[in-house]
Short mmCIF file of C-alpha atoms in Angstrom, two decimals:
data_model
loop_
_atom_site.label_atom_id
_atom_site.label_comp_id
_atom_site.label_asym_id
_atom_site.label_seq_id
_atom_site.Cartn_x
_atom_site.Cartn_y
_atom_site.Cartn_z
CA MET U 1 110.61 166.34 93.31
CA LYS U 2 109.14 168.89 90.41
CA ILE U 3 108.07 167.13 87.86
CA LEU U 4 108.21 169.07 84.61
CA ILE U 5 106.01 168.31 81.57
CA SER U 6 106.49 170.64 78.61
CA LEU U 7 102.77 172.91 77.42
CA SER U 8 102.45 170.54 74.32
CA LEU U 9 102.65 167.46 76.28
CA LEU U 10 100.21 168.34 78.35
CA VAL U 11 97.24 169.21 75.24
CA PHE U 12 98.81 165.62 74.05
CA LEU U 13 96.86 164.05 77.23
CA PHE U 14 94.15 166.39 77.45
CA SER U 15 93.86 165.41 73.78
CA CYS U 16 93.12 162.41 74.47
CA THR U 17 90.46 161.64 77.13
CA ASN U 18 87.17 163.30 77.66
CA GLU U 19 87.78 162.32 81.24
CA VAL U 20 90.52 164.50 83.34
CA ASP U 21 93.10 162.02 84.89
CA TYR U 22 94.13 163.99 88.18
CA SER U 23 97.11 161.96 88.49
CA SER U 24 98.49 162.92 85.30
CA ALA U 25 102.00 164.97 85.20
CA LYS U 26 99.92 168.51 84.88
CA TRP U 27 98.03 168.31 88.39
CA LEU U 28 101.12 167.26 90.00
CA ALA U 29 104.16 169.49 87.81
CA TRP U 30 104.81 171.32 90.44
CA ASP U 31 103.70 170.47 93.54
CA LYS U 32 105.91 171.57 96.43
CA ASP U 33 107.43 170.55 99.59
CA THR U 34 106.39 173.58 101.67
CA VAL U 35 104.36 176.32 101.21
CA SER U 36 106.66 179.17 99.85
CA ASN U 37 103.41 182.16 101.73
CA PHE U 38 102.33 182.77 104.70
CA PRO U 39 99.79 185.83 105.59
CA GLU U 40 100.77 188.18 108.06
CA GLN U 41 97.36 190.09 109.93
CA HIS U 42 96.05 190.38 106.54
CA TRP U 43 95.70 187.27 103.10
CA LYS U 44 98.29 188.78 100.57
CA LYS U 45 96.89 187.61 96.89
CA TYR U 46 98.52 186.73 93.69
CA LYS U 47 98.42 190.16 91.52
CA THR U 48 97.63 187.46 88.53
CA PRO U 49 96.13 184.98 88.11
CA GLU U 50 98.91 184.02 85.59
CA ASP U 51 102.07 185.09 87.94
CA ALA U 52 99.93 181.48 89.89
CA GLY U 53 100.22 180.12 86.38
CA TRP U 54 96.37 179.70 86.23
CA SER U 55 94.19 181.16 83.59
CA THR U 56 92.39 184.81 84.21
CA LYS U 57 89.44 183.15 82.04
CA LYS U 58 88.79 180.61 82.94
CA LEU U 59 88.51 180.88 87.01
CA GLU U 60 86.14 183.36 85.65
CA GLU U 61 84.40 180.45 84.09
CA ALA U 62 84.32 179.22 87.15
CA LYS U 63 83.57 182.60 89.30
CA ARG U 64 80.02 182.52 86.83
CA PHE U 65 79.54 178.18 88.01
CA TRP U 66 79.59 179.48 91.94
CA GLN U 67 77.39 182.74 90.96
CA GLU U 68 74.95 180.58 90.03
CA SER U 69 74.77 178.67 93.35
CA GLN U 70 74.00 179.82 97.41
CA SER U 71 77.55 179.58 97.65
CA SER U 72 78.30 182.80 100.49
CA ALA U 73 81.71 182.14 99.88
CA PHE U 74 84.72 180.58 98.43
CA LEU U 75 88.83 180.94 99.07
CA VAL U 76 90.39 179.78 96.91
CA ILE U 77 94.66 180.27 98.10
CA TYR U 78 97.10 178.53 96.16
CA ASP U 79 100.82 177.86 97.81
CA GLY U 80 99.06 180.23 101.09
CA ALA U 81 98.59 183.81 99.48
CA VAL U 82 95.19 184.05 97.90
CA LEU U 83 93.78 182.93 94.50
CA VAL U 84 90.68 182.92 94.34
CA SER U 85 88.48 185.15 96.31
CA TRP U 86 84.82 185.36 96.00
CA GLY U 87 81.01 186.67 98.29
CA GLU U 88 81.12 187.34 102.84
CA ILE U 89 84.98 185.82 103.01
CA ASP U 90 85.48 188.02 106.34
CA ARG U 91 82.22 186.68 107.95
CA ARG U 92 81.23 183.98 109.96
CA PHE U 93 79.60 181.28 109.29
CA LEU U 94 78.17 178.28 111.52
CA LEU U 95 80.64 175.60 109.84
CA HIS U 96 78.22 172.90 111.68
CA SER U 97 80.81 169.10 111.52
CA ALA U 98 83.32 170.40 110.22
CA GLY U 99 84.18 172.14 113.32
CA LYS U 100 84.64 168.01 114.26
CA SER U 101 87.74 168.72 112.17
CA ILE U 102 88.48 172.29 113.94
CA SER U 103 88.94 170.00 117.12
CA ASN U 104 91.17 167.93 115.59
CA GLY U 105 94.61 169.99 115.80
CA LEU U 106 93.94 171.15 119.06
CA PHE U 107 93.50 166.71 120.28
CA GLY U 108 96.58 166.84 118.10
CA ILE U 109 98.32 168.51 120.13
CA ALA U 110 97.11 166.95 123.37
CA VAL U 111 98.70 163.70 121.98
CA ASP U 112 101.93 165.52 120.33
CA GLU U 113 102.30 166.77 124.26
CA GLU U 114 101.81 163.96 125.93
CA ILE U 115 98.34 165.44 128.29
CA ILE U 116 96.14 162.87 127.01
CA ASN U 117 96.96 159.70 125.92
CA PRO U 118 95.16 157.46 123.16
CA GLU U 119 95.84 154.55 124.64
CA ALA U 120 94.32 155.58 127.71
CA THR U 121 90.58 153.49 128.34
CA LEU U 122 87.21 155.67 129.41
CA GLY U 123 86.65 153.98 132.01
CA GLU U 124 90.96 154.10 132.35
CA LEU U 125 90.28 158.45 131.87
CA GLY U 126 87.07 157.48 134.60
CA VAL U 127 84.55 159.22 131.69
CA THR U 128 80.48 157.65 132.91
CA ASP U 129 76.99 159.49 131.81
CA ILE U 130 73.79 160.19 132.52
CA VAL U 131 73.70 156.89 131.80
CA GLU U 132 76.69 154.28 132.80
CA LEU U 133 78.65 153.16 130.74
CA THR U 134 79.25 148.88 130.71
CA PRO U 135 82.34 147.45 130.73
CA LEU U 136 82.64 146.37 127.21
CA GLU U 137 82.23 150.84 127.09
CA LYS U 138 84.32 151.57 129.30
CA SER U 139 87.03 148.92 127.34
CA ALA U 140 87.03 152.20 124.43
CA LYS U 141 90.34 153.73 123.28
CA LEU U 142 90.50 157.18 123.28
CA ASP U 143 91.80 156.71 119.48
CA ASP U 144 89.04 154.96 118.44
CA LEU U 145 86.86 158.01 119.75
CA PHE U 146 89.03 159.22 117.74
CA LYS U 147 88.15 157.77 114.67
CA PHE U 148 84.14 157.68 114.97
CA ARG U 149 84.58 153.88 116.64
CA SER U 150 83.93 153.66 120.29
CA GLY U 151 81.12 151.28 119.88
CA VAL U 152 79.44 154.17 122.97
CA PHE U 153 76.25 154.47 121.36
CA ILE U 154 75.01 157.27 123.37
CA ARG U 155 73.55 160.29 121.52
CA GLY U 156 75.14 163.66 122.25
CA ALA U 157 74.32 166.97 122.02
CA ASN U 158 74.09 169.36 119.41
CA SER U 159 73.39 165.51 117.37
CA LEU U 160 70.58 165.79 114.33
CA ILE U 161 71.24 161.84 113.87
CA LYS U 162 68.14 160.40 115.18
CA ASP U 163 69.23 156.25 114.22
CA TYR U 164 71.59 154.88 116.21
CA PRO U 165 73.10 151.03 116.54
CA PRO U 166 71.90 149.63 119.63
CA ARG U 167 74.30 149.50 122.69
CA GLY U 168 76.46 146.59 123.05
CA SER U 169 75.75 145.73 119.33
CA ALA U 170 79.69 146.46 118.31
CA LYS U 171 83.22 146.38 120.43
CA PRO U 172 85.41 149.70 120.87
CA GLY U 173 87.25 150.05 117.44
CA GLU U 174 85.14 147.52 115.42
CA LYS U 175 81.94 149.86 114.24
CA TRP U 176 82.80 152.94 112.54
CA PHE U 177 79.85 155.50 113.76
CA TYR U 178 78.78 158.62 112.83
CA ASN U 179 78.53 160.95 116.17
CA ASN U 180 78.62 163.59 118.33
CA TRP U 181 79.29 161.43 121.98
CA ASP U 182 82.70 160.65 121.14
CA LEU U 183 84.22 164.01 119.50
CA ASN U 184 81.79 166.06 122.79
CA VAL U 185 83.26 163.75 125.27
CA CYS U 186 87.06 163.56 123.66
CA THR U 187 86.75 168.02 124.36
CA ALA U 188 85.68 167.84 127.83
CA ILE U 189 88.89 165.16 128.24
CA LEU U 190 90.63 168.22 126.94
CA GLU U 191 89.05 170.80 128.87
CA ARG U 192 89.97 168.74 132.24
CA GLU U 193 93.26 168.06 130.85
CA TRP U 194 93.71 171.93 130.13
CA ASP U 195 91.27 173.00 132.88
CA LYS U 196 90.73 175.45 130.21
CA PRO U 197 86.56 176.34 128.52
CA ILE U 198 87.76 174.46 124.92
CA GLU U 199 87.32 178.02 123.27
CA LEU U 200 90.49 179.95 124.84
CA ILE U 201 92.98 176.83 123.81
CA PHE U 202 91.78 177.00 121.15
CA LYS U 203 92.90 180.92 120.98
CA GLU U 204 95.55 180.31 122.38
CA ARG U 205 97.19 177.01 120.88
CA ILE U 206 95.31 178.03 117.25
CA ALA U 207 93.90 180.80 116.79
CA ASP U 208 97.06 183.42 117.80
CA PRO U 209 99.70 181.38 117.00
CA LEU U 210 98.00 181.87 113.16
CA GLU U 211 97.34 185.32 114.00
CA MET U 212 93.47 185.35 113.05
CA GLU U 213 91.30 188.13 112.18
CA HIS U 214 87.96 187.95 113.11
CA PHE U 215 87.84 185.02 115.78
CA ARG U 216 86.44 185.71 119.34
CA LEU U 217 86.07 183.33 121.91
CA THR U 218 82.28 184.09 121.77
CA ASP U 219 82.51 182.68 118.73
CA ILE U 220 82.58 179.29 119.96
CA ASP U 221 79.82 178.18 122.72
CA GLU U 222 78.45 175.30 124.56
CA VAL U 223 75.24 173.10 123.80
CA PHE U 224 74.34 171.17 126.85
CA GLU U 225 71.65 169.01 126.43
CA PRO U 226 71.36 166.93 130.40
CA LYS U 227 68.79 164.84 129.37
CA ARG U 228 71.62 162.81 126.24
CA SER U 229 74.56 163.73 128.27
CA LYS U 230 76.17 165.31 130.36
CA TYR U 231 78.94 166.64 127.91
CA PRO U 232 78.24 169.40 125.59
CA SER U 233 78.48 169.94 122.77
CA HIS U 234 80.79 173.13 121.01
CA PRO U 235 79.65 174.39 117.95
CA GLY U 236 81.65 177.23 116.63
CA LYS U 237 81.33 180.18 113.91
CA TYR U 238 84.23 181.32 111.97
CA SER U 239 85.61 183.41 108.71
CA ALA U 240 86.59 182.09 105.42
CA LEU U 241 89.81 183.97 105.44
CA ASP U 242 90.01 182.09 109.40
CA LEU U 243 89.33 178.69 108.23
CA ALA U 244 92.04 179.40 105.96
CA ARG U 245 94.65 179.86 108.13
CA TYR U 246 93.25 176.41 109.77
CA SER U 247 93.34 174.70 106.99
CA LEU U 248 97.20 176.63 104.93
CA LEU U 249 98.36 174.98 109.10
CA TYR U 250 97.41 171.74 107.83
CA LEU U 251 98.63 171.62 104.58
CA ASN U 252 102.26 172.54 105.24
CA ASN U 253 102.14 169.20 107.83
CA GLY U 254 101.51 171.51 110.33
CA LYS U 255 104.28 174.22 110.77
CA TRP U 256 103.42 177.79 110.55
CA LYS U 257 106.67 179.36 108.83
CA ASP U 258 109.23 178.35 111.54
CA GLN U 259 107.05 177.02 114.34
CA GLN U 260 105.90 173.81 114.57
CA ILE U 261 102.46 173.80 116.16
CA ILE U 262 100.41 170.19 115.28
CA SER U 263 103.83 167.32 114.44
CA GLN U 264 103.63 166.02 111.59
CA ASP U 265 103.12 162.35 112.74
CA TRP U 266 100.06 163.45 113.82
CA ILE U 267 99.21 165.16 110.91
CA ARG U 268 99.78 162.26 108.64
CA GLU U 269 98.02 159.51 111.72
CA SER U 270 94.66 161.56 111.54
CA THR U 271 94.53 161.63 106.83
CA TYR U 272 94.99 158.41 106.24
CA PRO U 273 91.67 156.79 105.83
CA HIS U 274 91.42 154.65 109.03
CA SER U 275 87.91 153.10 108.12
CA GLU U 276 87.30 152.58 104.82
CA LEU U 277 83.73 153.42 104.72
CA GLU U 278 81.13 151.36 102.23
CA ASP U 279 78.08 153.90 102.74
CA LYS U 280 80.05 155.91 100.08
CA ASP U 281 76.90 158.75 99.12
CA PHE U 282 77.25 159.31 103.44
CA GLY U 283 80.92 161.09 102.98
CA GLN U 284 79.83 161.93 99.36
CA GLY U 285 83.11 159.39 97.90
CA SER U 286 85.76 159.62 101.41
CA ASP U 287 86.78 157.30 103.52
CA TYR U 288 88.01 158.71 106.76
CA GLY U 289 90.93 159.17 109.90
CA TYR U 290 90.59 161.11 112.47
CA ASN U 291 87.90 163.64 112.31
CA TRP U 292 88.90 164.03 108.45
CA TRP U 293 87.10 163.09 105.52
CA ILE U 294 89.90 161.50 102.89
CA SER U 295 88.70 161.74 99.38
CA ASP U 296 88.71 157.98 97.61
CA ASP U 297 87.42 159.45 94.60
CA ARG U 298 88.73 161.20 90.92
CA PHE U 299 90.53 163.22 93.59
CA LYS U 300 92.36 160.37 95.59
CA GLU U 301 95.89 160.67 93.74
CA LEU U 302 96.09 164.88 94.55
CA GLY U 303 95.78 163.59 98.53
CA MET U 304 92.32 165.59 98.81
CA TYR U 305 90.92 165.62 102.65
CA ASN U 306 88.21 167.38 103.75
CA ALA U 307 85.97 169.20 106.61
CA GLN U 308 82.01 168.28 105.79
CA GLY U 309 79.36 170.65 107.16
CA ILE U 310 75.91 170.25 106.23
CA LEU U 311 74.69 172.13 103.66
CA GLY U 312 77.78 172.51 101.87
CA GLN U 313 80.60 173.55 105.04
CA ARG U 314 83.79 171.94 103.11
CA LEU U 315 87.37 172.79 103.95
CA ARG U 316 89.70 171.28 101.49
CA ILE U 317 93.07 170.34 101.89
CA ILE U 318 94.84 169.67 98.38
CA PRO U 319 98.22 168.89 98.98
CA LYS U 320 99.33 167.30 95.51
CA SER U 321 98.19 170.77 93.67
CA ASP U 322 99.13 172.88 96.90
CA LEU U 323 95.48 174.18 97.09
CA VAL U 324 93.59 175.25 100.68
CA ILE U 325 90.12 175.95 99.63
CA VAL U 326 87.08 176.79 101.45
CA ASN U 327 83.52 177.28 101.03
CA LEU U 328 80.66 178.65 103.73
CA VAL U 329 77.00 178.36 103.16
CA ASN U 330 74.58 180.96 104.92
CA SER U 331 72.80 177.63 106.75
CA TYR U 332 71.21 180.89 108.34
CA LYS U 333 68.87 180.41 105.29
CA ARG U 334 68.91 176.99 105.03
CA HIS U 335 71.34 177.12 101.41
CA ASN U 336 72.90 175.06 100.20
CA PHE U 337 75.48 173.72 97.61
CA LYS U 338 75.20 170.16 96.82
CA GLU U 339 78.76 168.09 97.04
CA GLU U 340 78.28 166.90 93.70
CA ASP U 341 78.14 170.89 92.45
CA GLN U 342 81.06 171.73 94.44
CA LEU U 343 83.37 169.04 93.44
CA GLU U 344 82.14 170.09 89.77
CA LEU U 345 83.53 173.73 90.64
CA LEU U 346 87.07 172.13 92.14
CA GLY U 347 87.32 170.73 88.38
CA LYS U 348 86.44 173.49 86.34
CA ILE U 349 88.89 175.32 88.69
CA LEU U 350 91.67 173.28 88.75
CA ALA U 351 91.12 173.20 85.29
CA ALA U 352 92.06 177.23 84.97
CA ARG U 353 95.78 175.84 86.19
CA VAL U 354 98.05 176.11 82.15
CA SER U 355 101.04 177.12 83.11
CA LYS U 356 104.45 176.99 85.51
CA PRO U 357 104.46 180.02 87.90
CA ILE U 358 107.23 182.93 87.81
CA ASN U 359 110.13 182.55 90.41
CA ASN U 360 109.07 185.19 92.61
CA PRO U 361 105.05 185.84 92.02
CA GLU U 362 103.89 189.12 93.14
CA LEU U 363 101.71 189.48 96.13
CA ILE U 364 99.69 192.41 96.98
CA GLU U 365 97.29 193.60 99.92
CA LEU U 366 93.99 191.53 99.76
CA GLU U 367 90.89 193.77 100.06
CA THR U 368 88.46 193.01 102.27
CA THR U 369 84.47 194.97 102.50
CA PRO U 370 85.56 197.51 106.07
CA PRO U 371 84.21 196.10 109.24
CA THR U 372 80.21 197.77 110.22
CA PRO U 373 80.76 199.94 113.06
CA LEU U 374 78.21 198.50 115.67
CA PRO U 375 76.22 200.58 117.52
CA THR U 376 76.41 200.68 121.77
CA ASP U 377 72.45 199.45 122.93
CA SER U 378 70.22 198.75 124.92
CA ILE U 379 66.62 197.83 126.04
CA THR U 380 64.63 198.71 128.91
CA SER U 381 65.82 197.00 131.55
CA ARG U 382 62.31 194.82 132.11
CA PHE U 383 63.30 193.48 128.52
CA LEU U 384 66.51 191.39 130.82
CA GLY U 385 66.36 188.14 131.64
CA LYS U 386 65.00 184.20 129.99
CA TYR U 387 63.28 183.26 127.92
CA THR U 388 61.38 180.35 127.43
CA ALA U 389 59.61 178.78 123.65
CA PRO U 390 57.77 175.64 122.60
CA TYR U 391 61.03 173.54 120.00
CA ARG U 392 59.18 172.18 117.45
CA PHE U 393 62.66 171.22 115.98
CA ASP U 394 63.11 168.01 117.90
CA PRO U 395 60.87 166.16 119.67
CA GLU U 396 62.70 164.99 122.00
CA LEU U 397 63.37 169.02 123.06
CA PRO U 398 60.59 170.21 123.48
CA THR U 399 61.50 173.75 124.65
CA MET U 400 64.30 176.07 124.03
CA ASP U 401 65.46 178.82 126.48
CA ALA U 402 67.27 181.71 125.41
CA ILE U 403 68.59 184.61 128.52
CA ILE U 404 69.41 188.50 127.05
CA GLU U 405 71.65 189.57 129.27
CA TYR U 406 74.56 192.23 129.04
CA THR U 407 77.69 190.79 129.41
CA GLU U 408 81.64 192.54 128.28
CA ASN U 409 80.59 192.43 124.84
CA GLY U 410 77.43 194.51 124.99
CA LEU U 411 73.88 193.05 124.80
CA ILE U 412 73.84 189.58 124.17
CA VAL U 413 71.64 187.59 123.28
CA ASP U 414 72.05 183.54 123.76
CA PHE U 415 70.72 180.64 122.60
CA GLN U 416 70.45 177.39 124.58
CA TYR U 417 71.08 175.70 121.72
CA GLY U 418 73.28 177.43 118.83
CA ASN U 419 75.54 180.62 119.62
CA PRO U 420 75.07 183.39 121.23
CA TYR U 421 74.95 186.81 119.12
CA LYS U 422 75.44 190.38 119.32
CA MET U 423 71.75 192.82 119.28
CA ILE U 424 71.76 195.12 117.25
CA LYS U 425 68.80 197.46 117.46
CA VAL U 426 67.26 198.55 114.36
CA SER U 427 64.46 200.12 115.62
CA ASP U 428 61.94 200.50 118.61
CA ASN U 429 62.43 197.08 120.49
CA THR U 430 63.40 195.67 117.22
CA TYR U 431 66.73 193.82 117.22
CA ILE U 432 68.82 191.83 115.13
CA MET U 433 72.02 188.92 115.82
CA GLU U 434 75.20 190.15 114.70
CA ASP U 435 76.73 187.12 112.40
CA MET U 436 73.59 186.21 111.50
CA ASP U 437 72.79 188.02 108.43
CA LEU U 438 73.67 191.06 106.62
CA ILE U 439 73.10 194.21 108.31
CA GLU U 440 71.87 195.85 105.61
CA GLU U 441 69.04 192.99 105.29
CA LYS U 442 68.24 193.61 108.60
CA ARG U 443 66.71 189.52 108.70
CA PHE U 444 65.45 187.49 111.00
CA PRO U 445 64.30 190.69 113.82
CA MET U 446 63.31 189.55 117.24
CA LYS U 447 60.59 191.25 117.90
CA PHE U 448 60.04 192.31 121.47
CA PHE U 449 56.83 192.76 123.32
CA ILE U 450 53.53 192.55 125.83
CA ASP U 451 51.92 189.60 125.13
CA GLU U 452 47.67 190.14 126.16
CA ASN U 453 49.16 188.96 130.04
CA GLY U 454 51.60 190.91 130.75
CA LYS U 455 54.34 189.31 130.23
CA GLU U 456 57.91 190.08 128.78
CA ALA U 457 58.11 188.08 125.10
CA PHE U 458 60.10 188.37 121.76
CA GLU U 459 59.37 187.32 118.01
CA LEU U 460 62.17 185.20 116.26
CA GLU U 461 62.02 183.86 113.23
CA LEU U 462 64.69 180.61 114.40
CA ALA U 463 67.09 181.06 111.10
CA PHE U 464 68.00 176.92 111.23
CA VAL U 465 64.99 175.64 110.91
CA LEU U 466 63.05 178.32 110.07
CA ASP U 467 60.12 178.93 112.20
CA LYS U 468 58.60 181.59 114.16
CA VAL U 469 57.98 181.30 117.31
CA THR U 470 57.47 183.22 120.35
CA PHE U 471 59.64 183.83 123.74
CA ARG U 472 58.06 183.95 127.15
CA LYS U 473 59.84 185.65 129.96
CA ASN U 474 60.59 182.77 132.02
CA GLU U 475 58.05 183.21 135.33
CA ASN U 476 59.75 180.01 137.20
CA VAL U 477 63.33 182.64 137.11
CA ASP U 478 64.26 185.20 139.19
CA ASN U 479 65.32 187.24 136.18
CA LYS U 480 65.72 190.79 138.36
#
């Protein structure tokens, strides 16, 4: 039910205190039970913020704050239409651990359709690893893994967390521990039961029904680290516009237009705080549900929950204010938008809400940057093949491989610990990677050359660790 309140009373409420009370009627006044608008092939935006009940002047103040940050893309969706769009909203960026919340939707569909049983144990599912699981570990249920409470303390693939509790130090369900192993095992079970790779499952069950504009199968990678675990990680890169579609699906309780894609029961269960965290600094003032962080700070009364990735990747769903907010940073450059600064920006966005929206506000087409045509590039055949370089980011992983090859998507470099990238030629024997940076900037070039021993090689600054390394062709592999 909508709560109506006069503007004079709102002014009175805010004149009584300097501390914003987000449980007050202003933030709940025009809440609706369902979303009014959904994007078709492209997003639409409000013709003016005032039509939606927001102040252009206050949003401009918020934008000036945002421009001082290292954010690369920022979107605010109100009631299913674009209210704010700043930066490179149509460019794909690595999502990092915020991708755990993307996986949640697929887990929910599989549970809804009884493809997987959350009460099944790892032992019943035949889960093992390069080290045998103990009987206690095998008693963990899939439901425990959804909550990161499996009690299996094995370092999973693509994990930045190095300090793990001793194995056997907690029973399944007893201790919350943020990790990749639980997620990777759940993903492997989905692939087995659906008999499809996870990127194809995501395309068929999420990306296609939501008409995502920028997603490609190659945007979800497989990172396999056999010395740690037999279960790979699947990092992905997405545009802010596509992530806003996914977040809008959750805002509308799993329903997209007339299609119930994920059950409302699963959304409710996923966004319930199953783990009340003592160390609030870890989740930036949040508790934890199923693969989602649940706000336990000043925004709790708005029902906010969010996906969090390193350096500031965020998807925020704010049900009681009909809002979706997406922030992406360019982690290739190690940019960072700290959570406390993002929450300050959120406060400024909320403060710009000043009135009830007009009836049937006019929506217009959202303008985005036309994609830059990519050339069909080639490389001398002798440079095709597998390369190896020292990897100084993790002492447990001394080397890193890369493969230069032609695929149906063109000339590709596929890194062992990262996504595949289309190579774009900028000069003789020099290439850049699509999505890694703006084509005009030509950052992180791959420079191919023949070394002093006559061996094919290329030099690259590894974007995530800002470490320039030389990859040399692997003589132990048939590169023909």
